[in-house]
Amino acid sequence: MRWYKRILKSDQMRASLCWLAANYMRLVHASGRWQVKGGDVPRQLIKDGKPFIVAFWHQRLLMMPYAWRSTVGDIPFRMLISSHRDGQIISRIISHFDIETIAGSTGKGKGGAAALRAILRTLKAGKTIGITPDGPRGPRMRATDGIVQAARLAEVPILPLTYSSSRRKIFNSWDLFVLGLPFSRGTFHWGEPVFVDRDLDDAGIEAKRLEVETALTQLTQDTDRSLGLPVIEPAGADEGPKLKRSERPPEDRKA
């Protein structure tokens, strides 16, 4: 991966890479046939002037700008993106779609408190924010309680969101990143809102964390199944950052 490290060290190369990635996303969307399911809920919340948190797994980041735009149009949207180097690249890519970012994560690590304050300011200002509850480093499809804490403090619901495309490539990364391919049938799928009570104790927060995790995984797997695709399972308790070849989805073992 020396070539990758060289690219990351060059600002010009990073800018070119991000431009190419953004145009690839445009190609995937423009060449495919996409539908939106469950979009009435976020549209109604926006119509009522009620902000919310959008939750989607890290592996489904690629088409999230279009998932939002295809549902509600040009209404402003922000995303929480990790402040490490890979996160900066993601931020530059989605900036091509006029999406602002907040640096940090919902975890308890460095920068988590600052990120939480920025999230609360965004939501209190009436703006919606997207969060990957398993980001930035996993475990895959395992939510932290940070997203629940943010929803509790801001008194806003959490809306699960996913996308799937009939043609895809799955990378052997910690999140099994899903790369949609051009000329696909695709679905942007919204789930039912998860409401978080302000007065939850620790047990209640854990129950809501599990509710978000379960709802988002179920939504993602159901959407994959609807397109005839094998599902991706959440990381096991003892799973490392990368899967062995035999543990990867059947469609990608030959890649």
Coordinates of C-alpha atoms in Angstrom, one line a residue:
M1 CA 0.0 0.0 0.0
R2 CA 3.0 2.3 -0.5
W3 CA 1.3 4.0 -3.4
Y4 CA -1.7 4.8 -1.2
K5 CA 0.4 6.4 1.4
R6 CA 2.2 8.5 -1.3
I7 CA -1.2 9.7 -2.5
L8 CA -2.3 10.7 1.0
K9 CA 0.8 12.8 1.5
S10 CA 0.2 14.8 -1.7
D11 CA -2.5 17.5 -1.4
Q12 CA -2.8 17.6 -5.2
M13 CA -3.2 13.9 -5.5
R14 CA -5.8 13.8 -2.7
A15 CA -7.8 16.5 -4.4
S16 CA -7.7 14.6 -7.7
L17 CA -8.6 11.3 -5.9
C18 CA -11.6 13.0 -4.3
W19 CA -12.7 14.6 -7.6
L20 CA -12.6 11.2 -9.2
A21 CA -14.5 9.5 -6.4
A22 CA -17.2 12.2 -6.5
N23 CA -17.6 11.7 -10.2
Y24 CA -17.7 8.0 -9.8
M25 CA -20.6 8.5 -7.4
R26 CA -22.4 10.6 -10.0
L27 CA -21.8 7.9 -12.6
V28 CA -23.3 5.2 -10.4
H29 CA -26.3 7.3 -9.7
A30 CA -26.9 8.6 -13.2
S31 CA -26.5 5.2 -14.9
G32 CA -28.6 3.3 -12.4
R33 CA -32.4 3.0 -11.7
W34 CA -33.0 4.2 -8.2
Q35 CA -36.0 4.2 -5.9
V36 CA -36.7 5.6 -2.5
K37 CA -38.6 3.6 0.1
G38 CA -39.9 5.1 3.4
G39 CA -39.2 8.7 2.4
D40 CA -42.5 10.0 3.7
V41 CA -41.2 10.1 7.3
P42 CA -38.1 12.3 6.8
R43 CA -40.1 14.6 4.4
Q44 CA -42.8 15.0 7.0
L45 CA -40.3 15.8 9.8
I46 CA -38.7 18.4 7.6
K47 CA -42.0 19.9 6.7
D48 CA -42.9 20.2 10.4
G49 CA -39.5 21.8 11.1
K50 CA -38.3 19.0 13.3
P51 CA -34.6 18.0 13.0
F52 CA -33.4 14.4 13.3
I53 CA -30.4 12.2 13.2
V54 CA -29.8 10.0 10.2
A55 CA -28.1 6.7 11.1
F56 CA -26.4 4.5 8.5
W57 CA -23.6 2.0 8.7
H58 CA -20.1 3.0 7.6
Q59 CA -20.0 0.5 4.8
R60 CA -22.9 2.3 3.1
L61 CA -21.3 5.8 3.0
L62 CA -20.8 5.9 -0.7
M63 CA -24.3 6.9 -1.9
M64 CA -25.6 8.7 1.2
P65 CA -25.4 12.2 -0.5
Y66 CA -27.8 10.9 -3.2
A67 CA -30.0 9.0 -0.6
W68 CA -30.6 12.4 1.1
R69 CA -31.0 14.5 -2.1
S70 CA -33.3 11.9 -3.7
T71 CA -35.6 12.0 -0.7
V72 CA -35.8 15.7 0.3
G73 CA -34.0 17.7 -2.5
D74 CA -31.6 20.5 -1.8
I75 CA -32.3 20.9 1.9
P76 CA -28.9 21.3 3.8
F77 CA -27.4 18.3 5.4
R78 CA -24.4 17.7 7.6
M79 CA -22.4 14.5 8.3
L80 CA -20.2 13.5 11.2
I81 CA -16.9 12.3 9.8
S82 CA -13.8 11.1 11.6
S83 CA -11.0 13.6 11.9
H84 CA -8.3 11.1 11.0
R85 CA -6.7 11.2 7.5
D86 CA -9.2 8.8 5.8
G87 CA -12.0 10.9 7.3
Q88 CA -10.6 14.0 5.8
I89 CA -10.6 12.4 2.3
I90 CA -14.3 11.4 2.8
S91 CA -15.1 15.0 3.9
R92 CA -13.5 16.3 0.7
I93 CA -15.4 13.9 -1.5
I94 CA -18.8 14.7 0.0
S95 CA -18.0 18.5 -0.2
H96 CA -18.5 18.1 -4.0
F97 CA -22.2 17.5 -3.1
D98 CA -22.5 20.7 -0.9
I99 CA -22.6 18.6 2.3
E100 CA -20.8 20.1 5.3
T101 CA -19.0 17.9 7.8
I102 CA -18.4 17.9 11.6
A103 CA -15.0 16.3 12.5
G104 CA -15.1 13.7 15.2
S105 CA -17.0 10.6 16.3
T106 CA -19.7 9.5 18.7
G107 CA -17.3 7.3 20.6
K108 CA -15.7 8.0 23.9
G109 CA -12.2 8.6 22.5
K110 CA -10.3 11.8 21.8
G111 CA -12.5 14.4 20.3
G112 CA -15.8 12.7 21.2
A113 CA -17.0 15.4 23.6
A114 CA -16.2 18.2 21.1
A115 CA -18.0 16.3 18.4
L116 CA -21.1 15.8 20.6
R117 CA -21.2 19.6 21.4
A118 CA -21.1 20.3 17.6
I119 CA -23.8 17.8 16.9
L120 CA -26.1 19.3 19.6
R121 CA -25.5 22.8 18.2
T122 CA -26.4 21.6 14.7
L123 CA -29.6 19.9 15.9
K124 CA -30.6 22.8 18.1
A125 CA -30.3 25.0 15.1
G126 CA -32.9 22.9 13.3
K127 CA -30.5 21.1 11.0
T128 CA -30.3 17.4 10.4
I129 CA -27.1 15.4 10.7
G130 CA -25.9 12.0 9.5
I131 CA -23.9 9.7 11.7
T132 CA -22.3 6.3 11.2
P133 CA -22.8 4.7 14.7
D134 CA -20.1 2.1 14.0
G135 CA -17.6 4.6 12.7
P136 CA -14.8 5.4 12.3
R137 CA -13.2 2.1 13.1
G138 CA -15.8 -0.4 14.1
P139 CA -16.7 -3.0 15.0
R140 CA -18.7 -3.4 11.8
M141 CA -22.5 -2.8 12.2
R142 CA -22.2 -2.5 16.0
A143 CA -23.5 0.9 17.3
T144 CA -22.0 2.9 20.0
D145 CA -24.2 4.6 22.5
G146 CA -23.0 8.1 21.4
I147 CA -25.8 8.4 18.8
V148 CA -28.4 7.6 21.5
Q149 CA -26.8 10.2 23.8
A150 CA -26.9 12.8 21.1
A151 CA -30.6 12.1 20.3
R152 CA -31.5 12.1 24.0
L153 CA -29.8 15.4 24.7
A154 CA -31.1 17.1 21.6
E155 CA -34.6 15.5 22.0
V156 CA -34.7 14.4 18.4
P157 CA -35.5 11.0 16.8
I158 CA -33.0 8.7 15.0
L159 CA -34.0 7.6 11.5
P160 CA -32.2 4.5 10.1
L161 CA -31.2 4.8 6.4
T162 CA -29.4 2.4 4.0
Y163 CA -28.8 1.9 0.4
S164 CA -28.2 -1.2 -1.8
S165 CA -27.4 -1.7 -5.5
S166 CA -27.9 -4.9 -7.5
R167 CA -24.3 -4.8 -8.7
R168 CA -21.6 -4.1 -6.2
K169 CA -18.1 -4.8 -5.0
I170 CA -17.4 -5.5 -1.3
F171 CA -14.0 -4.6 0.0
N172 CA -12.1 -6.6 2.6
S173 CA -11.9 -3.6 5.0
W174 CA -13.0 -3.6 8.6
D175 CA -16.5 -2.5 7.6
L176 CA -16.8 -4.6 4.4
F177 CA -17.3 -1.3 2.4
V178 CA -19.9 -1.6 -0.2
L179 CA -19.0 0.0 -3.6
G180 CA -22.1 0.3 -5.8
L181 CA -21.3 -0.3 -9.5
P182 CA -22.7 1.5 -12.5
F183 CA -25.8 0.4 -14.4
S184 CA -27.4 -1.1 -11.3
R185 CA -30.9 -1.2 -9.8
G186 CA -30.7 0.6 -6.5
T187 CA -32.8 1.4 -3.4
F188 CA -32.5 4.1 -0.8
H189 CA -34.4 2.8 2.2
W190 CA -35.6 4.7 5.3
G191 CA -36.6 2.9 8.4
E192 CA -39.1 3.9 11.1
P193 CA -37.9 6.5 13.6
V194 CA -36.4 5.5 16.9
F195 CA -37.5 7.9 19.7
V196 CA -35.2 8.5 22.7
D197 CA -36.6 9.7 26.0
R198 CA -34.7 12.5 27.8
D199 CA -34.8 10.7 31.2
L200 CA -33.3 7.4 30.2
D201 CA -31.0 5.7 32.7
D202 CA -28.0 3.6 31.7
A203 CA -30.1 0.5 31.2
G204 CA -32.5 2.5 29.0
I205 CA -29.7 4.0 26.9
E206 CA -28.3 0.5 26.3
A207 CA -31.7 -0.8 25.3
K208 CA -32.0 2.1 22.8
R209 CA -28.5 1.5 21.5
L210 CA -29.5 -2.1 20.8
E211 CA -32.8 -1.0 19.2
V212 CA -30.9 1.3 16.8
E213 CA -28.4 -1.4 16.0
T214 CA -31.0 -4.0 15.4
A215 CA -33.3 -1.7 13.3
L216 CA -30.4 -0.5 11.1
T217 CA -29.0 -4.0 10.5
Q218 CA -32.5 -5.4 9.7
L219 CA -33.2 -2.5 7.3
T220 CA -29.9 -3.0 5.6
Q221 CA -30.2 -6.8 5.3
D222 CA -33.9 -6.6 4.1
T223 CA -32.8 -4.1 1.4
D224 CA -30.0 -6.4 0.2
R225 CA -32.4 -9.3 0.1
S226 CA -34.9 -7.3 -1.9
L227 CA -32.3 -7.0 -4.7
G228 CA -31.4 -10.7 -4.5
L229 CA -28.1 -10.1 -2.7
P230 CA -26.5 -12.1 0.2
V231 CA -26.6 -10.2 3.5
I232 CA -23.6 -8.9 5.4
E233 CA -23.5 -9.9 9.0
P234 CA -22.4 -7.7 11.9
A235 CA -18.9 -8.3 13.3
G236 CA -18.6 -11.1 15.8
A237 CA -17.3 -10.4 19.3
D238 CA -13.9 -11.9 18.5
E239 CA -13.6 -10.6 14.9
G240 CA -10.5 -8.5 14.0
P241 CA -10.5 -5.5 11.7
K242 CA -10.5 -7.6 8.5
L243 CA -12.3 -10.8 7.7
K244 CA -10.7 -14.0 6.5
R245 CA -11.5 -14.8 2.9
S246 CA -13.8 -17.7 3.8
E247 CA -15.9 -15.3 6.0
R248 CA -16.6 -12.8 3.3
P249 CA -19.9 -12.7 1.4
P250 CA -20.1 -15.4 -1.3
E251 CA -20.3 -12.8 -4.1
D252 CA -16.9 -11.4 -3.3
R253 CA -14.7 -14.4 -2.4
K254 CA -13.4 -14.5 -6.0
A255 CA -12.5 -10.8 -6.1

